[in-house]
């Protein structure tokens, strides 16, 4: 077993990790298994092969951030390693989390500005190192680390075993650790373990770990093509790697690909499936999730505007099939695309939400990143959101103080009626600009201080389906974190030759940018101030160039200068001017058409590859393919918010059938200095795109079919018709019908009679007789009838159908009353009548007896409970729990043809009781 003990004086240098934090140990165990491969990777990344010299090994480790050189650019491998430097190496080597905002030691100069603090705090939190003087709280970060101390850390991290014999120069407390690393070939036996550890020795030791053995090669568990040139590979350890191919895959053809992972060679077989919509689901009443099997071109689904990312009109149509309220307005919905481009989260705007069954149609205008059209997709989605929202996280960030708390919920919630308290004080509830519907902001009347923790209470936390969070109020807490850092630029991208998209690492105050962002030429002379436009979130801004023209060579290279007063929304300013190089290159690429859609009443909408302006050029023509008739009366009406789409009205007459759209040259120009003109283009407009079927189907009748005595079901024939074709899948869905304003009884199903020569269809709705518990007139509603174009009923069809109870009552229980042990209580499955003593047989102590009384409470003629008492030979009422009663049974007597006996017990509909039922009371 490993010896984990220390002599008292020496053990203050390193903490025993055996009882340390489980999370840290898990990391260390993982590192112990993969360290050999890790070091090999470092060298290979830097040099393409295993390094052999100390300097080459140092360079390989430095390339991965494990070691640092000195300011003069040299490794200085001859120097001794300080405790601070060693703390950083341990942190990086074992992937420990750097710790900020904490100062555990009292060394002089040990402040938040000390570069070593995050690493010293990390090894301290991981119980790998601690101060030299734990009483005074001194870490001695500038002190030297010894070889035996290095050996102790490696021993623990690599889970080595203590040898039974030792032969080394280490101190008594460290001899076992030193011998273990010697035996593994990490450190030479003749090393002076009591001496200070040089930088060279640590590098050599790290590389020696590579000789411990090779990590077992992973296996490929799956490979999925997300585009013709991109494959996501999943390995046996559940990690993934995206492999970029130089040769595009061919759809439907299985291909073997070769690639490297962790410097190992792998192969995998992959087949590029045709692009398609995989599924449409509703995680809650406010959102739809559309999954694709390939990465999609976001611009074919999402329109980016100054108010955020919204769904392009009519790309997705949501039709309710169980109500007269047919269309759900999806056009104003916000959209968030997953980072891999294969999933779109759609959140409906305003108070729009889903409840019931819907036909969701994704049209064929969505394309993959490779430009392939994704076939139209239709699916039924049933939404019955009964899950209450929960608090996912609570955060608050301040420079020093704030009055805001941000709450992230499990799903979109209403702000109306939501009551919030922070530390017992009322807080107003709002939703910040660009914030999704599953986030709310609490504005407190009190000042919240960085580093402090506060209670948060939310009452009436309600989702859009009306589910209220439980418990109500929901209580949690928040610790205000400090952010005193100035904003930084993540990216600066030229858009054409007139604009720049700037993305910061945090939300930036829009007003602080106005007038504070200048463009300098290569000589440092100002060319003017950028126009500031908001992007799709608080971190993104579009800057309009102040240049009136580009130089004759078509290229301008300059510098964007952000003034020192530019600040984030917390008030952290840049402090000093921030420069960002930028190059504008003459835009010579003409805009091209990416999609064309038609909508009755609106017209033809043409989407281009970039922002365009209508050039007022005549000649736009729509030709009907079947007749050859040309329509040139196309009137320009509007341009989309992002400037990429133009809409032309085509007249009041509906357009139908396949069409050809001819765009004249120069119909639009882009926004560049060159004002590139679009080329003449001829585009087919598919029949599905221009379909103007707005006629709704109708239900002609709902007729109850004559009852068949031997059948287990009632049958109602529903006859529906349409001008084109009915959606038979919806017609067969039991959710398209209700009985007495509730779902059909369990076991109901729908079949269709054979189709005739007309678009009229008959659906046979089967309702189990066992699901009807009373004979009466029922309200039968047909609501979910839809045609193949997605049009639903104008109004639900309602019929009155009389259905009868065909379920025979049954004697279900017979028990001695808990309040009166003289009384036997008989309970039937439903209320019955005509019950007589002759209909039941009672046996007391195995002898048939006649009860003294048999009645219902209140002498009701229709009841489900009957009360029975018995008397002994002396006329005394018998205590059924008494010592004289050993057994007691009751049976519903069968009919007897010999005597002519017929059981008279029935329910109110006349269904005769199930006979032969026998219950043993005791």
PDB file of C-alpha atoms in Angstrom, residues 27 64 216 468 617 651 747 843:
ATOM      1  CA  UNK A  27      -9.324  14.681 -12.576  1.00  0.00           C
ATOM      2  CA  UNK A  64       0.795  23.872 -24.853  1.00  0.00           C
ATOM      3  CA  UNK A 216      -5.245   2.129 -25.194  1.00  0.00           C
ATOM      4  CA  UNK A 468     -47.283  27.452 -11.961  1.00  0.00           C
ATOM      5  CA  UNK A 617     -35.979  48.533 -63.527  1.00  0.00           C
ATOM      6  CA  UNK A 651     -52.301  41.494 -58.665  1.00  0.00           C
ATOM      7  CA  UNK A 747     -59.565   2.352 -26.680  1.00  0.00           C
ATOM      8  CA  UNK A 843     -73.260 -17.757   4.093  1.00  0.00           C
TER       9      UNK A 843
END
